[in-house]
Amino acid sequence: MPTIRLNNGVEIPQLGFGVYQIPPEETADAVGTALEIGYRHIDTAEMYRNEKGVGEAVRRSGIPRDEIFVTSKLNNGFHRRDDALRAFDRTLADLGLDSLDLFLVHWPLPTIDVDYVETWKAMEEISRSGRCRAVGVSNFHAPHLSRLFAETEIRPAVNQIEVHPYLAQDELRAFGAEHGIVTEAWSPIAQGKVLDDPAIVEVAERVGRTPAQVVLRWHVQRGDVVFPKSVTRSRMEENFALFDFELDSDAMTAITALDRHERTGPDPDTFDYVPR
């Protein structure tokens, strides 16, 4: 499994297993299956309500804790400094872990009455506590990141953003790379919308792989961390089989050229959802 070195020296597995929308009661079994297959990076969030299942799967897997990279994210309702610190404590308690590998601000929420700079300063405290190996952000645009650079001390290690062939995000990815921030791609196959695209189907037929494998390999070769999600073992195994083939430059260019600036999720500049 390839790893990517973060800006603080921590190594992060490039392929992860995402648990978004997996029901809490199914999460432990799904994550357990992923770990059996070979995944060693699990991505959850407080708002997914399935951190307990992730922690249960990690414990019962029998795999040494230092061989599994666990990421979670701050709930949108806890952006104030004290709330963020308490939320991190709850995440550790729900996971049943003494420390976390990566903790992210889930959304910048620039339109609410709490400044995300305050939230990030709480993340810096979490980082300095020694209970989290790295901290980062999710769904931040370049202006959001630039404010953090100007007003805080620790640079985010990663920015987890929506990326897929219909939303290539080349400018934001380049901005992150320029400032030492690794891009993580969520919704990597655009909820399946890209899999029937003729350009992707043509590449898949040419290399003898499925369209999903081709798209995920495109992410890997671009240097991003990627999180496919499935609760079906055969699909998990398919998504894991990415490291015994490569796409040539023509295929990479053809897939990137599909960019439509088309989102499957909300716009981070206006998204303001806070759970009640």
Coordinates of C-alpha atoms in Angstrom, one line a residue:
M1 CA 0.0 0.0 0.0
P2 CA 1.6 3.3 -1.0
T3 CA 1.8 6.0 1.6
I4 CA 2.1 9.8 1.3
R5 CA 4.2 11.8 3.7
L6 CA 2.3 14.7 5.3
N7 CA 3.9 18.1 6.1
N8 CA 4.7 17.0 9.6
G9 CA 6.3 13.7 8.6
V10 CA 3.4 11.4 9.3
E11 CA 2.8 8.7 6.6
I12 CA -0.8 8.3 5.4
P13 CA -2.0 5.3 3.4
Q14 CA -3.0 6.6 0.0
L15 CA -6.1 4.3 -0.3
G16 CA -8.6 4.4 2.5
F17 CA -12.1 3.0 3.2
G18 CA -14.8 5.5 3.7
V19 CA -17.9 4.9 5.9
Y20 CA -20.1 7.8 4.9
Q21 CA -23.8 6.7 4.9
I22 CA -23.0 3.3 6.3
P23 CA -25.6 2.7 9.1
P24 CA -24.1 2.6 12.6
E25 CA -25.3 -1.0 13.1
E26 CA -23.5 -2.1 9.9
T27 CA -20.3 -0.2 10.3
A28 CA -18.3 -2.6 12.5
D29 CA -18.9 -5.5 10.0
A30 CA -18.2 -3.4 7.0
V31 CA -14.9 -2.0 8.4
G32 CA -14.0 -5.5 9.6
T33 CA -14.3 -6.8 6.1
A34 CA -12.3 -3.9 4.7
L35 CA -9.5 -4.6 7.2
E36 CA -9.5 -8.3 6.3
I37 CA -9.1 -7.3 2.6
G38 CA -6.1 -5.2 3.4
Y39 CA -7.4 -1.6 3.9
R40 CA -5.4 0.2 6.6
H41 CA -6.9 3.6 6.5
I42 CA -10.5 4.2 7.8
D43 CA -12.2 7.6 7.3
T44 CA -15.2 8.4 9.5
A45 CA -16.7 11.6 11.0
E46 CA -18.7 12.6 14.0
M47 CA -21.6 13.5 11.8
Y48 CA -21.7 10.0 10.3
R49 CA -22.7 8.7 13.7
N50 CA -20.7 5.5 13.2
E51 CA -17.4 6.2 15.0
K52 CA -18.3 3.5 17.6
G53 CA -18.6 0.9 14.9
V54 CA -15.2 1.9 13.4
G55 CA -13.6 1.6 16.8
E56 CA -15.2 -1.8 17.5
A57 CA -13.9 -3.1 14.1
V58 CA -10.4 -1.8 14.8
R59 CA -10.3 -3.5 18.2
R60 CA -11.6 -6.9 17.2
S61 CA -9.5 -7.0 14.0
G62 CA -6.4 -8.1 16.0
I63 CA -4.3 -5.8 13.8
P64 CA -1.8 -3.7 15.9
R65 CA -3.2 -0.2 16.4
D66 CA -0.2 1.5 14.9
E67 CA -0.9 -0.3 11.6
I68 CA -4.3 1.2 11.1
F69 CA -4.7 4.9 10.2
V70 CA -8.0 6.3 11.6
T71 CA -9.4 9.7 10.5
S72 CA -12.4 11.5 11.9
K73 CA -13.9 15.0 11.5
L74 CA -15.4 17.7 13.7
N75 CA -19.2 18.0 13.8
N76 CA -20.4 21.2 12.3
G77 CA -22.2 22.1 15.5
F78 CA -19.0 22.3 17.5
H79 CA -17.0 25.0 15.9
R80 CA -16.5 27.2 19.0
R81 CA -13.2 26.5 20.7
D82 CA -14.5 24.8 23.9
D83 CA -17.0 22.8 21.9
A84 CA -14.4 21.6 19.5
L85 CA -12.1 20.4 22.3
R86 CA -15.0 18.5 24.0
A87 CA -16.0 17.1 20.6
F88 CA -12.5 15.7 20.1
D89 CA -12.7 14.0 23.5
R90 CA -16.0 12.5 22.6
T91 CA -14.6 11.2 19.3
L92 CA -11.8 9.4 21.1
A93 CA -14.3 8.0 23.6
D94 CA -16.7 6.8 20.9
L95 CA -13.8 5.2 18.9
G96 CA -12.4 3.7 22.1
L97 CA -8.9 4.9 21.2
D98 CA -6.3 6.8 23.1
S99 CA -5.2 8.8 20.1
L100 CA -6.3 9.6 16.6
D101 CA -4.2 9.7 13.4
L102 CA -6.0 12.6 11.7
F103 CA -8.7 15.0 12.8
L104 CA -10.3 17.4 10.3
V105 CA -12.6 20.4 10.4
H106 CA -15.4 18.9 8.3
W107 CA -16.7 22.2 6.7
P108 CA -15.5 25.8 6.9
L109 CA -19.1 27.1 7.4
P110 CA -18.1 30.7 6.4
T111 CA -21.6 32.0 6.8
I112 CA -22.3 31.0 10.4
D113 CA -21.5 33.2 13.5
V114 CA -18.4 31.2 14.5
D115 CA -15.2 32.1 12.6
Y116 CA -13.4 29.0 11.3
V117 CA -10.1 30.6 12.4
E118 CA -11.3 30.1 16.0
T119 CA -12.1 26.5 15.1
W120 CA -8.7 26.0 13.6
K121 CA -6.9 27.4 16.7
A122 CA -8.8 24.7 18.7
M123 CA -7.4 22.1 16.2
E124 CA -3.9 23.5 16.9
E125 CA -4.5 22.9 20.6
I126 CA -5.5 19.3 19.8
S127 CA -2.4 18.8 17.7
R128 CA -0.2 20.1 20.5
S129 CA -1.8 17.8 23.0
G130 CA -0.1 14.8 21.5
R131 CA -3.4 12.9 21.1
C132 CA -3.7 13.4 17.4
R133 CA -0.8 12.8 14.9
A134 CA -2.1 15.3 12.4
V135 CA -4.8 17.8 11.9
G136 CA -6.4 19.1 8.7
V137 CA -9.5 20.5 7.0
S138 CA -12.2 19.3 4.7
N139 CA -14.0 21.3 2.0
F140 CA -11.8 24.4 2.3
H141 CA -11.3 26.6 -0.7
A142 CA -8.1 28.6 -1.3
P143 CA -9.3 31.8 0.4
H144 CA -10.3 29.8 3.5
L145 CA -6.8 28.3 3.6
S146 CA -5.1 31.6 3.0
R147 CA -6.8 33.0 6.1
L148 CA -5.5 30.1 8.2
F149 CA -2.0 30.7 6.8
A150 CA -2.2 34.4 7.8
E151 CA -3.8 34.1 11.2
T152 CA -2.7 30.7 12.7
E153 CA 0.5 28.8 13.2
I154 CA 0.0 25.1 12.1
R155 CA -0.7 24.5 8.4
P156 CA -3.4 21.8 7.7
A157 CA -1.8 18.5 6.8
V158 CA -4.6 17.6 4.3
N159 CA -7.6 19.1 2.7
Q160 CA -10.4 16.5 2.0
I161 CA -12.5 17.8 -0.9
E162 CA -14.9 16.6 -3.6
V163 CA -12.8 15.3 -6.5
H164 CA -13.8 13.2 -9.5
P165 CA -13.5 13.3 -13.3
Y166 CA -16.4 15.8 -13.5
L167 CA -14.9 18.0 -10.8
A168 CA -11.1 17.7 -11.2
Q169 CA -10.3 20.6 -8.8
D170 CA -6.8 21.1 -10.5
E171 CA -6.4 24.7 -9.2
L172 CA -7.3 23.9 -5.6
R173 CA -5.2 20.8 -5.6
A174 CA -2.2 22.8 -7.0
F175 CA -2.7 25.4 -4.4
G176 CA -2.7 22.8 -1.7
A177 CA 0.5 21.2 -3.1
E178 CA 2.2 24.6 -3.3
H179 CA 1.6 25.0 0.5
G180 CA 2.4 21.4 1.5
I181 CA -1.2 20.2 1.9
V182 CA -2.2 16.8 0.6
T183 CA -5.5 16.5 -1.2
E184 CA -7.9 13.8 -0.2
A185 CA -10.7 13.0 -2.6
W186 CA -14.2 12.3 -1.5
S187 CA -17.0 11.2 -3.8
P188 CA -14.2 9.8 -6.1
I189 CA -16.6 8.3 -8.7
A190 CA -19.2 11.1 -8.4
Q191 CA -21.7 8.7 -6.8
G192 CA -21.3 6.4 -9.8
K193 CA -22.2 9.2 -12.4
V194 CA -18.9 8.9 -14.2
L195 CA -18.8 5.2 -14.6
D196 CA -20.9 5.1 -17.8
D197 CA -18.9 8.0 -19.4
P198 CA -17.7 6.7 -22.9
A199 CA -14.2 8.0 -22.3
I200 CA -13.9 6.1 -19.0
V201 CA -15.5 3.0 -20.5
E202 CA -13.1 3.1 -23.4
V203 CA -10.1 3.2 -21.1
A204 CA -11.5 0.4 -18.9
E205 CA -11.9 -1.8 -22.0
R206 CA -8.5 -1.1 -23.2
V207 CA -6.7 -1.9 -19.9
G208 CA -9.0 -4.8 -19.0
R209 CA -10.3 -3.2 -15.8
T210 CA -13.6 -1.9 -14.5
P211 CA -14.6 1.7 -14.9
A212 CA -14.4 2.2 -11.1
Q213 CA -10.9 0.8 -11.0
V214 CA -9.9 3.1 -13.8
V215 CA -11.3 6.2 -12.0
L216 CA -9.7 5.2 -8.7
R217 CA -6.4 4.6 -10.4
W218 CA -6.6 8.0 -12.0
H219 CA -6.9 9.5 -8.5
V220 CA -3.9 7.5 -7.2
Q221 CA -1.7 8.5 -10.1
R222 CA -2.6 12.2 -9.5
G223 CA -1.2 11.8 -6.1
D224 CA -4.3 12.1 -4.0
V225 CA -5.6 10.1 -1.1
V226 CA -8.8 8.4 -2.1
F227 CA -11.7 6.8 -0.2
P228 CA -14.0 4.5 -2.2
K229 CA -17.0 3.2 -0.2
S230 CA -19.0 0.0 -0.4
V231 CA -20.5 -2.5 1.9
T232 CA -20.2 -5.3 -0.6
R233 CA -17.1 -7.5 -0.2
S234 CA -16.6 -8.1 -3.9
R235 CA -16.8 -4.3 -4.6
M236 CA -14.4 -3.6 -1.7
E237 CA -11.9 -6.1 -3.2
E238 CA -12.3 -4.6 -6.7
N239 CA -11.7 -1.1 -5.3
F240 CA -8.6 -2.4 -3.5
A241 CA -7.0 -3.8 -6.6
L242 CA -5.4 -0.7 -7.9
F243 CA -1.7 -1.2 -7.6
D244 CA -0.9 -3.8 -10.3
F245 CA -1.7 -1.6 -13.3
E246 CA -1.1 1.9 -14.6
L247 CA -2.9 4.3 -16.9
D248 CA -0.8 5.9 -19.6
S249 CA -0.6 9.6 -20.2
D250 CA -3.2 9.6 -22.9
A251 CA -5.7 7.9 -20.6
M252 CA -4.9 10.3 -17.7
T253 CA -5.4 13.3 -20.0
A254 CA -8.6 12.0 -21.4
I255 CA -10.1 11.4 -18.0
T256 CA -9.0 14.8 -16.6
A257 CA -10.5 16.5 -19.7
L258 CA -13.9 15.3 -18.6
D259 CA -14.0 18.1 -16.0
R260 CA -17.3 20.0 -16.0
H261 CA -16.9 21.8 -12.6
E262 CA -19.9 19.7 -11.6
R263 CA -20.5 19.0 -7.9
T264 CA -22.4 16.1 -6.4
G265 CA -22.3 17.8 -2.9
P266 CA -22.7 21.3 -1.5
D267 CA -20.7 24.3 -2.3
P268 CA -18.3 25.0 0.7
D269 CA -18.7 28.8 0.2
T270 CA -22.4 28.7 1.0
F271 CA -23.0 25.4 2.9
D272 CA -24.2 26.2 6.4
Y273 CA -25.8 23.0 7.8
V274 CA -25.4 22.6 11.5
P275 CA -27.1 19.6 13.1
R276 CA -29.7 20.4 15.8

